[in-house]
Amino acid sequence: VPADVTKCKVTVVGGGGGGAAGDGSAYAGVGGHAGGVAIKYATVTPNSTIAYTIGAGGTRGTSGGVGAAGGTSTFSLATVISASGGGGGGRSVASFVAGTGINGDINIQGGYGVTPTRSSDGGYGASGGGSGGINILGGNGNGGLPYHVTNTWNEGAAATVNSGAGGGGGNASANGGNGGSGCIIVEY
């Protein structure tokens, strides 16, 4: 902490979940869920050192697999301010969770990844993958485009680094995208 600083605003963002891969037959992948956000207006001690951790983004699902969850970010004041990571994309939004802020003055839940819509042939195979969940920093990964648009299996896009957003889901036979790592923003 700089010598002349006694107050600051801290924004803690958890890592985003990785997007799921398509299952190789009928289903495109669900986008990863975004990490939570905790915002704290804090009093700090000049010339002190504050411990912190930055949550990693979740790895993408491959070969029909689900995405991994993002990691938790923490900032250790008198009370630890934290933001949990978003869950990885899977086969349904209901089975996974978005991250949440903890011990902030303002705690925000991350957005859920998108579940692909049913295509006209009765399955998800022709649809694109779901986009990753988003939080206040943006940067989510887009889902892989439908096969019929490009005549190729399109992977989900990775989320922006340090966004805490979810990675995109892959189309029916493609891998998902990695979630964005979390971050901590200190303003004084």
PDB file of C-alpha atoms in Angstrom, residues 50-151:
ATOM      1  CA  ILE A  50      -1.981  -7.237   1.477  1.00  0.00           C
ATOM      2  CA  ALA A  51      -2.140 -10.919   0.522  1.00  0.00           C
ATOM      3  CA  TYR A  52      -4.252 -11.903  -2.492  1.00  0.00           C
ATOM      4  CA  THR A  53      -4.969 -14.734  -4.913  1.00  0.00           C
ATOM      5  CA  ILE A  54      -6.256 -14.581  -8.481  1.00  0.00           C
ATOM      6  CA  GLY A  55      -8.624 -17.364  -9.549  1.00  0.00           C
ATOM      7  CA  ALA A  56      -7.639 -19.209 -12.716  1.00  0.00           C
ATOM      8  CA  GLY A  57     -10.069 -19.570 -15.595  1.00  0.00           C
ATOM      9  CA  GLY A  58     -11.595 -23.028 -15.965  1.00  0.00           C
ATOM     10  CA  THR A  59     -10.229 -25.245 -18.715  1.00  0.00           C
ATOM     11  CA  ARG A  60     -12.395 -26.063 -21.697  1.00  0.00           C
ATOM     12  CA  GLY A  61     -14.263 -29.287 -22.206  1.00  0.00           C
ATOM     13  CA  THR A  62     -12.782 -31.567 -24.879  1.00  0.00           C
ATOM     14  CA  SER A  63     -13.969 -34.751 -26.597  1.00  0.00           C
ATOM     15  CA  GLY A  64     -17.536 -34.430 -25.341  1.00  0.00           C
ATOM     16  CA  GLY A  65     -16.521 -33.394 -21.823  1.00  0.00           C
ATOM     17  CA  VAL A  66     -17.781 -30.625 -19.572  1.00  0.00           C
ATOM     18  CA  GLY A  67     -15.772 -27.495 -18.781  1.00  0.00           C
ATOM     19  CA  ALA A  68     -13.913 -27.074 -15.493  1.00  0.00           C
ATOM     20  CA  ALA A  69     -14.872 -24.527 -12.847  1.00  0.00           C
ATOM     21  CA  GLY A  70     -12.969 -21.264 -12.461  1.00  0.00           C
ATOM     22  CA  GLY A  71     -10.950 -20.538  -9.321  1.00  0.00           C
ATOM     23  CA  THR A  72     -11.708 -18.262  -6.373  1.00  0.00           C
ATOM     24  CA  SER A  73     -10.041 -14.837  -6.083  1.00  0.00           C
ATOM     25  CA  THR A  74      -9.337 -13.366  -2.612  1.00  0.00           C
ATOM     26  CA  PHE A  75      -8.093 -10.081  -1.138  1.00  0.00           C
ATOM     27  CA  SER A  76      -7.145 -10.338   2.560  1.00  0.00           C
ATOM     28  CA  LEU A  77      -8.140  -7.274   4.553  1.00  0.00           C
ATOM     29  CA  ALA A  78      -9.417  -7.510   8.164  1.00  0.00           C
ATOM     30  CA  THR A  79     -12.076  -9.696   6.533  1.00  0.00           C
ATOM     31  CA  VAL A  80     -11.204 -11.728   3.428  1.00  0.00           C
ATOM     32  CA  ILE A  81     -13.035 -10.349   0.391  1.00  0.00           C
ATOM     33  CA  SER A  82     -13.560 -13.094  -2.173  1.00  0.00           C
ATOM     34  CA  ALA A  83     -15.321 -14.020  -5.388  1.00  0.00           C
ATOM     35  CA  SER A  84     -15.926 -17.650  -6.261  1.00  0.00           C
ATOM     36  CA  GLY A  85     -15.306 -19.025  -9.720  1.00  0.00           C
ATOM     37  CA  GLY A  86     -18.043 -19.869 -12.182  1.00  0.00           C
ATOM     38  CA  GLY A  87     -18.956 -23.476 -12.868  1.00  0.00           C
ATOM     39  CA  GLY A  88     -17.975 -25.187 -16.080  1.00  0.00           C
ATOM     40  CA  GLY A  89     -20.493 -25.570 -18.896  1.00  0.00           C
ATOM     41  CA  GLY A  90     -22.133 -28.972 -19.161  1.00  0.00           C
ATOM     42  CA  ARG A  91     -25.315 -30.504 -20.479  1.00  0.00           C
ATOM     43  CA  SER A  92     -27.728 -28.131 -18.717  1.00  0.00           C
ATOM     44  CA  VAL A  93     -27.517 -24.769 -16.983  1.00  0.00           C
ATOM     45  CA  ALA A  94     -29.371 -26.143 -13.964  1.00  0.00           C
ATOM     46  CA  SER A  95     -26.562 -28.549 -13.038  1.00  0.00           C
ATOM     47  CA  PHE A  96     -23.880 -25.866 -12.723  1.00  0.00           C
ATOM     48  CA  VAL A  97     -23.576 -22.564 -10.865  1.00  0.00           C
ATOM     49  CA  ALA A  98     -22.256 -19.076 -11.498  1.00  0.00           C
ATOM     50  CA  GLY A  99     -19.763 -17.567  -9.051  1.00  0.00           C
ATOM     51  CA  THR A 100     -20.711 -15.066  -6.363  1.00  0.00           C
ATOM     52  CA  GLY A 101     -19.084 -12.255  -4.391  1.00  0.00           C
ATOM     53  CA  ILE A 102     -18.506 -12.739  -0.659  1.00  0.00           C
ATOM     54  CA  ASN A 103     -17.918 -10.114   2.088  1.00  0.00           C
ATOM     55  CA  GLY A 104     -18.029  -7.139  -0.260  1.00  0.00           C
ATOM     56  CA  ASP A 105     -20.149  -4.048   0.290  1.00  0.00           C
ATOM     57  CA  ILE A 106     -21.627  -5.078  -3.059  1.00  0.00           C
ATOM     58  CA  ASN A 107     -21.723  -8.786  -4.005  1.00  0.00           C
ATOM     59  CA  ILE A 108     -22.677  -9.767  -7.552  1.00  0.00           C
ATOM     60  CA  GLN A 109     -23.425 -13.187  -8.983  1.00  0.00           C
ATOM     61  CA  GLY A 110     -21.856 -13.936 -12.361  1.00  0.00           C
ATOM     62  CA  GLY A 111     -24.006 -14.667 -15.389  1.00  0.00           C
ATOM     63  CA  TYR A 112     -24.964 -18.154 -16.504  1.00  0.00           C
ATOM     64  CA  GLY A 113     -23.644 -19.705 -19.696  1.00  0.00           C
ATOM     65  CA  VAL A 114     -26.140 -20.103 -22.511  1.00  0.00           C
ATOM     66  CA  THR A 115     -27.778 -23.448 -23.283  1.00  0.00           C
ATOM     67  CA  PRO A 116     -27.968 -23.957 -27.075  1.00  0.00           C
ATOM     68  CA  THR A 117     -31.440 -23.783 -28.620  1.00  0.00           C
ATOM     69  CA  ARG A 118     -33.031 -26.835 -30.168  1.00  0.00           C
ATOM     70  CA  SER A 119     -32.505 -26.982 -33.925  1.00  0.00           C
ATOM     71  CA  SER A 120     -35.237 -27.736 -36.475  1.00  0.00           C
ATOM     72  CA  ASP A 121     -34.142 -31.377 -36.839  1.00  0.00           C
ATOM     73  CA  GLY A 122     -35.128 -32.095 -33.233  1.00  0.00           C
ATOM     74  CA  GLY A 123     -31.619 -32.178 -31.741  1.00  0.00           C
ATOM     75  CA  TYR A 124     -28.882 -29.741 -30.853  1.00  0.00           C
ATOM     76  CA  GLY A 125     -26.461 -31.125 -33.443  1.00  0.00           C
ATOM     77  CA  ALA A 126     -27.058 -28.449 -36.038  1.00  0.00           C
ATOM     78  CA  SER A 127     -27.035 -25.599 -33.531  1.00  0.00           C
ATOM     79  CA  GLY A 128     -24.060 -23.591 -32.365  1.00  0.00           C
ATOM     80  CA  GLY A 129     -22.570 -23.846 -28.899  1.00  0.00           C
ATOM     81  CA  GLY A 130     -23.813 -21.607 -26.103  1.00  0.00           C
ATOM     82  CA  SER A 131     -22.020 -18.356 -25.283  1.00  0.00           C
ATOM     83  CA  GLY A 132     -20.200 -18.072 -21.963  1.00  0.00           C
ATOM     84  CA  GLY A 133     -21.682 -16.237 -19.001  1.00  0.00           C
ATOM     85  CA  ILE A 134     -20.791 -12.585 -18.488  1.00  0.00           C
ATOM     86  CA  ASN A 135     -20.168 -10.332 -15.479  1.00  0.00           C
ATOM     87  CA  ILE A 136     -19.530  -6.586 -15.071  1.00  0.00           C
ATOM     88  CA  LEU A 137     -16.225  -6.770 -16.988  1.00  0.00           C
ATOM     89  CA  GLY A 138     -17.614  -8.391 -20.166  1.00  0.00           C
ATOM     90  CA  GLY A 139     -15.281 -10.537 -22.281  1.00  0.00           C
ATOM     91  CA  ASN A 140     -17.269 -13.785 -22.533  1.00  0.00           C
ATOM     92  CA  GLY A 141     -16.464 -16.376 -25.191  1.00  0.00           C
ATOM     93  CA  ASN A 142     -18.870 -16.887 -28.080  1.00  0.00           C
ATOM     94  CA  GLY A 143     -20.254 -20.345 -28.745  1.00  0.00           C
ATOM     95  CA  GLY A 144     -18.995 -22.281 -31.763  1.00  0.00           C
ATOM     96  CA  LEU A 145     -20.959 -21.492 -34.937  1.00  0.00           C
ATOM     97  CA  PRO A 146     -23.384 -24.125 -36.249  1.00  0.00           C
ATOM     98  CA  TYR A 147     -21.883 -26.683 -38.621  1.00  0.00           C
ATOM     99  CA  HIS A 148     -24.152 -25.669 -41.499  1.00  0.00           C
ATOM    100  CA  VAL A 149     -22.779 -22.088 -41.431  1.00  0.00           C
ATOM    101  CA  THR A 150     -19.123 -23.005 -42.032  1.00  0.00           C
ATOM    102  CA  ASN A 151     -19.161 -26.743 -42.885  1.00  0.00           C
TER     103      ASN A 151
END
